[in-house]
CSV table of C-alpha atoms and ligand atoms in Angstrom, one decimal:
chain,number,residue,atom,x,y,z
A,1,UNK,CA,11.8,-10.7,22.2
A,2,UNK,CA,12.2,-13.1,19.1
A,3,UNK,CA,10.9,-12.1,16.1
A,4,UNK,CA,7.5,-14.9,16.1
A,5,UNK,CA,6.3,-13.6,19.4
A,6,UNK,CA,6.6,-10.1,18.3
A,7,UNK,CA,4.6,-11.3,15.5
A,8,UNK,CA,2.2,-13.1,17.2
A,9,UNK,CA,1.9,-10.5,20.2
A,10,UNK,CA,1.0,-8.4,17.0
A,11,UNK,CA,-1.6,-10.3,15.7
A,12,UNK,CA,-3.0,-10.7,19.8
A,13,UNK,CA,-3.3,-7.2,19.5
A,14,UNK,CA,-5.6,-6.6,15.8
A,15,UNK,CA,-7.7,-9.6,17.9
A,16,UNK,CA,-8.2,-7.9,20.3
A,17,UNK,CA,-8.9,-5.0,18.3
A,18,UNK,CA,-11.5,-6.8,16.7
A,19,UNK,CA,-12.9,-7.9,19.9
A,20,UNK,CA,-13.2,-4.5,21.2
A,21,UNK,CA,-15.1,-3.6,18.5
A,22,UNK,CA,-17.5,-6.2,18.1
A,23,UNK,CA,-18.4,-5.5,21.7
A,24,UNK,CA,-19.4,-2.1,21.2
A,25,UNK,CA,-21.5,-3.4,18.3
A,26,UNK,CA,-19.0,-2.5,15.4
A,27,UNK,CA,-18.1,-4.7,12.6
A,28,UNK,CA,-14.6,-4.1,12.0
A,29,UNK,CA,-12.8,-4.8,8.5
A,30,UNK,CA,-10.9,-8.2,9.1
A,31,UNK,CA,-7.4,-6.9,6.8
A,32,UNK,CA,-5.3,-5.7,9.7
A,33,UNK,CA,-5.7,-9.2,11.3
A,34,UNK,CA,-5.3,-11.2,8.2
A,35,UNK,CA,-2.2,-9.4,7.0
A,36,UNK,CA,-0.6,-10.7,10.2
A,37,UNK,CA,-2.0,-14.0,10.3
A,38,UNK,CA,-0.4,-14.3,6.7
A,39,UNK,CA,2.6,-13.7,8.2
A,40,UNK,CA,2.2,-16.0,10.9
A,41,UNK,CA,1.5,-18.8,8.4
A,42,UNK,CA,4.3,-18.1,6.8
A,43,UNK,CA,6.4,-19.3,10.3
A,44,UNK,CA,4.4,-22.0,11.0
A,45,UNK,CA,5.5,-23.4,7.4
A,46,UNK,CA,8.6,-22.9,8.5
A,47,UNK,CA,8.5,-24.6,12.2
A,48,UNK,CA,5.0,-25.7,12.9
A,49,UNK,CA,5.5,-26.8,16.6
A,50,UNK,CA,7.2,-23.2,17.6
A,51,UNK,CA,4.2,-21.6,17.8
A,52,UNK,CA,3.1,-23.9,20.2
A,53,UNK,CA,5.2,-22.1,22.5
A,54,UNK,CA,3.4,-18.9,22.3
A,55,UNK,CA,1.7,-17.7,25.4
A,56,UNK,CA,0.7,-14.1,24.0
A,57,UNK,CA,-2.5,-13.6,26.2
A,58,UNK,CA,-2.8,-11.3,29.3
A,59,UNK,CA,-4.5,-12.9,32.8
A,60,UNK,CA,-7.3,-10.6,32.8
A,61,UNK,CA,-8.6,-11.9,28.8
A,62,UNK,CA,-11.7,-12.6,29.0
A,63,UNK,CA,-11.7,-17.0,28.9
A,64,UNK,CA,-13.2,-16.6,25.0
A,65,UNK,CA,-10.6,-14.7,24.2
A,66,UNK,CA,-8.0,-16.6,25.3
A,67,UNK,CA,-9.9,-19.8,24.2
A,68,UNK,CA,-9.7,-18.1,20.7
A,69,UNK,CA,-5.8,-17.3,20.6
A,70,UNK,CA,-5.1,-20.9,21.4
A,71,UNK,CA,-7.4,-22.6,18.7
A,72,UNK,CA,-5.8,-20.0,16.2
A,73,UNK,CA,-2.3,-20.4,17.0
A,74,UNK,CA,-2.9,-24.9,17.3
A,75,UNK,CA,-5.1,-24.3,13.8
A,76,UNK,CA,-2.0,-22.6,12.5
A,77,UNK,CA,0.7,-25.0,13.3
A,78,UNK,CA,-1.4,-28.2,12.5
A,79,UNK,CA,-2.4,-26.7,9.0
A,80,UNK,CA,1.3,-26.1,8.4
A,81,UNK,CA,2.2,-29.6,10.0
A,82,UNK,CA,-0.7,-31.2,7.6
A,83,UNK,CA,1.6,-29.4,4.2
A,84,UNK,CA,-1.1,-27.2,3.4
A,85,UNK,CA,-0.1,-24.1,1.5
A,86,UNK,CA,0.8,-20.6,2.7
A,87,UNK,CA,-2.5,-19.2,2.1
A,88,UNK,CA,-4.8,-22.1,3.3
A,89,UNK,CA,-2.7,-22.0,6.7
A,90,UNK,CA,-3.8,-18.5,6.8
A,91,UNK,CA,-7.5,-19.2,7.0
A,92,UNK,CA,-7.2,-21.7,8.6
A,93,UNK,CA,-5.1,-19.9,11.8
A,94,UNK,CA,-8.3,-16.4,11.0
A,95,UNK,CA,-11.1,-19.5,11.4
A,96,UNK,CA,-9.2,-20.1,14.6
A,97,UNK,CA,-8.8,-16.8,16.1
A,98,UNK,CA,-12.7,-15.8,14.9
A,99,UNK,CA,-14.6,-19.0,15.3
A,100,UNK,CA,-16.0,-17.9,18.5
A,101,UNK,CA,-16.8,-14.4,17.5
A,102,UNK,CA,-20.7,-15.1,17.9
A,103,UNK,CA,-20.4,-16.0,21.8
A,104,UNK,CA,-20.5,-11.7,22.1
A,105,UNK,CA,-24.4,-11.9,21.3
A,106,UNK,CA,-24.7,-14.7,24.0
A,107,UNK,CA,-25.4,-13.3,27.1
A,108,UNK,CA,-23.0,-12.9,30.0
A,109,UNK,CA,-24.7,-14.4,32.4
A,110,UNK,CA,-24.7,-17.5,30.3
A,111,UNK,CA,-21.2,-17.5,29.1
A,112,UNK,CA,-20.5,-17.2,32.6
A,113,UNK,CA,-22.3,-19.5,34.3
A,114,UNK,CA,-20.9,-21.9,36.3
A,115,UNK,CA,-23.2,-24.7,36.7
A,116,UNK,CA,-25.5,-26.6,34.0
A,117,UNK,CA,-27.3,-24.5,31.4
A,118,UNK,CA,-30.7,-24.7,31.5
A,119,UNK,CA,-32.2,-25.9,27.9
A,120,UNK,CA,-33.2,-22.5,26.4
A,121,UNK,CA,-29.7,-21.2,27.5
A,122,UNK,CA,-28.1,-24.5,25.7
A,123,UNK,CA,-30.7,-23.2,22.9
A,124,UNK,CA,-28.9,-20.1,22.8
A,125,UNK,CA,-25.5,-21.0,23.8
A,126,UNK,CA,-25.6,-23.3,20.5
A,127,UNK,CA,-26.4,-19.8,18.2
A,128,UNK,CA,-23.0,-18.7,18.6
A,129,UNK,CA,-22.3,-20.4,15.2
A,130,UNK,CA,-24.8,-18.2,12.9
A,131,UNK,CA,-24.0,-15.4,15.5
A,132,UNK,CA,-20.2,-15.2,14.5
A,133,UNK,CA,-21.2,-16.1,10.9
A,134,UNK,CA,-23.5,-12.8,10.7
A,135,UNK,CA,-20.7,-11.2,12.2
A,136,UNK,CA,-17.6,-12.1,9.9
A,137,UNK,CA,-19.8,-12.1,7.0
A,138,UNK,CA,-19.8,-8.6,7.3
A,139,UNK,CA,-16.0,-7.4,7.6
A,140,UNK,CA,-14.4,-6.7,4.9
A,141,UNK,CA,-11.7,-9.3,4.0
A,142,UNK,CA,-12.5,-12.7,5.5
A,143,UNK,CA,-12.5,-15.1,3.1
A,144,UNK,CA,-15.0,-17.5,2.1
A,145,UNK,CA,-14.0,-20.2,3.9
A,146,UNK,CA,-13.4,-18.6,7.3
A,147,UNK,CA,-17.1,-17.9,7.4
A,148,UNK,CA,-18.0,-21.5,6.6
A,149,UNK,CA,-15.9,-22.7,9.6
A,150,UNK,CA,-17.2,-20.3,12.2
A,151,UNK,CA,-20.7,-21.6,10.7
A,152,UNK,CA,-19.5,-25.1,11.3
A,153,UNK,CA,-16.8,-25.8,13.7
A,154,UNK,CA,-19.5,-28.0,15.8
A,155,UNK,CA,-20.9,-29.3,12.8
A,156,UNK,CA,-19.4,-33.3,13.8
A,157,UNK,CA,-17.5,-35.3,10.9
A,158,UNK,CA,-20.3,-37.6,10.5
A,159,UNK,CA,-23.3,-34.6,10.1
A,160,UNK,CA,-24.9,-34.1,13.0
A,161,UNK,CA,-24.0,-31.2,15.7
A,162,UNK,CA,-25.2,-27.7,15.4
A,163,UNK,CA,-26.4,-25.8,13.4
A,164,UNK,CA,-28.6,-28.1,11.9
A,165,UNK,CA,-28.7,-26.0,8.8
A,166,UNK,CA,-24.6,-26.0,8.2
A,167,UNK,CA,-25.1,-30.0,8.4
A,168,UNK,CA,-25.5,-30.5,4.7
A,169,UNK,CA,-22.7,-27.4,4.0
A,170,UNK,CA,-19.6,-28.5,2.2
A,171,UNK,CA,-17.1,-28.0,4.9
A,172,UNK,CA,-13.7,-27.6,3.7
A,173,UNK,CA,-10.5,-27.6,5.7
A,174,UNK,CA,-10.5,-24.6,8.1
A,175,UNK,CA,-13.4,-26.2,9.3
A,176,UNK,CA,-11.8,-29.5,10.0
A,177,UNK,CA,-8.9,-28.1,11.2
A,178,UNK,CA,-10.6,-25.8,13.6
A,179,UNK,CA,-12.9,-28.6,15.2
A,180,UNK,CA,-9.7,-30.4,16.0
A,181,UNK,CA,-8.0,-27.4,17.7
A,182,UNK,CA,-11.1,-26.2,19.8
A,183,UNK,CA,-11.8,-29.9,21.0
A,184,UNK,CA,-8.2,-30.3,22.2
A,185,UNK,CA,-7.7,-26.7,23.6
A,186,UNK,CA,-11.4,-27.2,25.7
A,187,UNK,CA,-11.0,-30.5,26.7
A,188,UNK,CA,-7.4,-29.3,28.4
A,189,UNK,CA,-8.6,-25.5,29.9
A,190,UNK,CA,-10.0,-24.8,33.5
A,191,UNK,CA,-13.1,-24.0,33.4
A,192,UNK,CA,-15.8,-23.0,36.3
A,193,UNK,CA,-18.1,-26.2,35.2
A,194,UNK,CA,-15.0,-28.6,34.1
A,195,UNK,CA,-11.6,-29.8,35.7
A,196,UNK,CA,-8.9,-29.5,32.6
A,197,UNK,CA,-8.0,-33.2,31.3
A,198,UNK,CA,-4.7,-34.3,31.6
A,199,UNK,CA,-2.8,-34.4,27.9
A,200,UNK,CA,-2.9,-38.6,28.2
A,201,UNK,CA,-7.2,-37.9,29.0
A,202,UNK,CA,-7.3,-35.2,25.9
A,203,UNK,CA,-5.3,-37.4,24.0
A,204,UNK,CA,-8.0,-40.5,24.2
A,205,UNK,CA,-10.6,-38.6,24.2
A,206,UNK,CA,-9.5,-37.2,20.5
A,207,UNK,CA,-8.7,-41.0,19.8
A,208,UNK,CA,-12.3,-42.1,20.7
A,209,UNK,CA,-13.3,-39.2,18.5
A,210,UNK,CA,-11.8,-40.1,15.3
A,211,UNK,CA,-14.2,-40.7,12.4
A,212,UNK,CA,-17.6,-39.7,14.5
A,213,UNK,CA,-17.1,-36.1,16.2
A,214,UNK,CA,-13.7,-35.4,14.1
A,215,UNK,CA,-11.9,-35.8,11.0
A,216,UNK,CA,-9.8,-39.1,11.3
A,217,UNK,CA,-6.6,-37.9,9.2
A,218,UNK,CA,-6.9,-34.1,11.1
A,219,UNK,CA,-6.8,-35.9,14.5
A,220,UNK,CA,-3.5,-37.9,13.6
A,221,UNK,CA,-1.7,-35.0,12.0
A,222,UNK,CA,-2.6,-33.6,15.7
A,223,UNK,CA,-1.1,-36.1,17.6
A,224,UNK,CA,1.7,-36.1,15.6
A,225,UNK,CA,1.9,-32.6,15.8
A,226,UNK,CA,2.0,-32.2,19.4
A,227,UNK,CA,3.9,-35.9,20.7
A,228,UNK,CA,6.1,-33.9,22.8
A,229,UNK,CA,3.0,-32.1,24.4
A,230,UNK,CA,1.1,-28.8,24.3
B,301,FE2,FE1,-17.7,-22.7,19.4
């Protein structure tokens, strides 16, 4: 195995970890995971689109899970691809991997649902935001602006979205970055409610998103990014 995968297998694993944990109602310290997310940014400086290539998750993760590898991993190379430095990649690729954290308060059977959600269970579906937030506030070293992204990665470039009260926030970069990578990665997953788009589909549907839903330079840098596909 080449040296990225083993890294990335690595940090997979201190996710997981942290999942684990979280589900047994632990708040775990966030360090392990961050020192190999550092590490990770460090490649993607290197050679953003290799770790595009990654496929480090097992067929019986969870679909959040999974969902939450690939929006770290695409935050990661996009960040790098965008020039940011070592250490913004970094929080960027954490906001990723933990910007779903809050969907473990959400009940299963809504999670899992196949058909519509009712509106109370959109109600609560839509908590998983201050949910995470509660939750990485709380382990010891996330950064600042990891916690601000899993507030408001469905906070929408032009202010509205949810949670209302992360509207007025000022959002920096993981949070952009993020919004770009979870759109893409759920637009093109199976899910029980939702044939995957095709990457032409994804692609015009992050188009038509520019400017209202998403940040218009993020989106390009994401095209860019991912020309050859995903
Ligand atoms: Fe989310």
């Amino acid at each position: 195995m080449d040296r990225l995968s083993e890294l990335c297998l690595d940090a997979v694993g201190a996710l997981r970890d942290i999942f684990a944990e979280i589900g047994k109602g632990l708040i775990p310290a966030a360090e392990p995971l961050m020192d190999r997310v550092r590490a990770l940014a460090h490649a993607a400086r290197k050679d953003p689109a290799s770790l595009l290539q990654l496929d480090p998750t097992r067929e019986d993760d969870r679909y959040t899970f999974q969902h939450s590898v690939s929006v770290g991993l695409l935050a990661l190379a996009l960040a790098a691809s965008l020039g940011h430095e070592g250490e913004q990649v970094a929080e960027c690729g954490m906001a990723g991997f933990l910007h779903d954290i809050g969907k473990s308060r959400v009940d299963l059977h809504i999670l899992d649902k196949p058909g519509k959600l009712s509106g109370d269970e959109v109600l609560e579906m839509q908590k998983h935001p201050e949910y995470g937030a509660e939750i990485v506030r709380g382990m010891a070293g996330v950064p600042a602006s990891v916690v601000e992204a899993v507030l408001g990665h469905h906070v929408r470039f032009d202010r509205t979205g949810y949670p209302e009260s992360a509207r007025t926030l000022c959002l920096g970069i993981p949070c952009a970055v993020v919004a770009v990578a979870d759109f893409y990665n759920a637009t093109t997953t199976l899910r029980a409610y939702q044939r995957p788009m095709l990457r032409d589909e994804a692609v015009e549907a992050l188009r038509r998103a520019r400017g209202t839903v998403l940040d218009d330079t993020i989106v390009e840098g994401f095209l860019e990014l991912t020309d050859g596909g995903v």
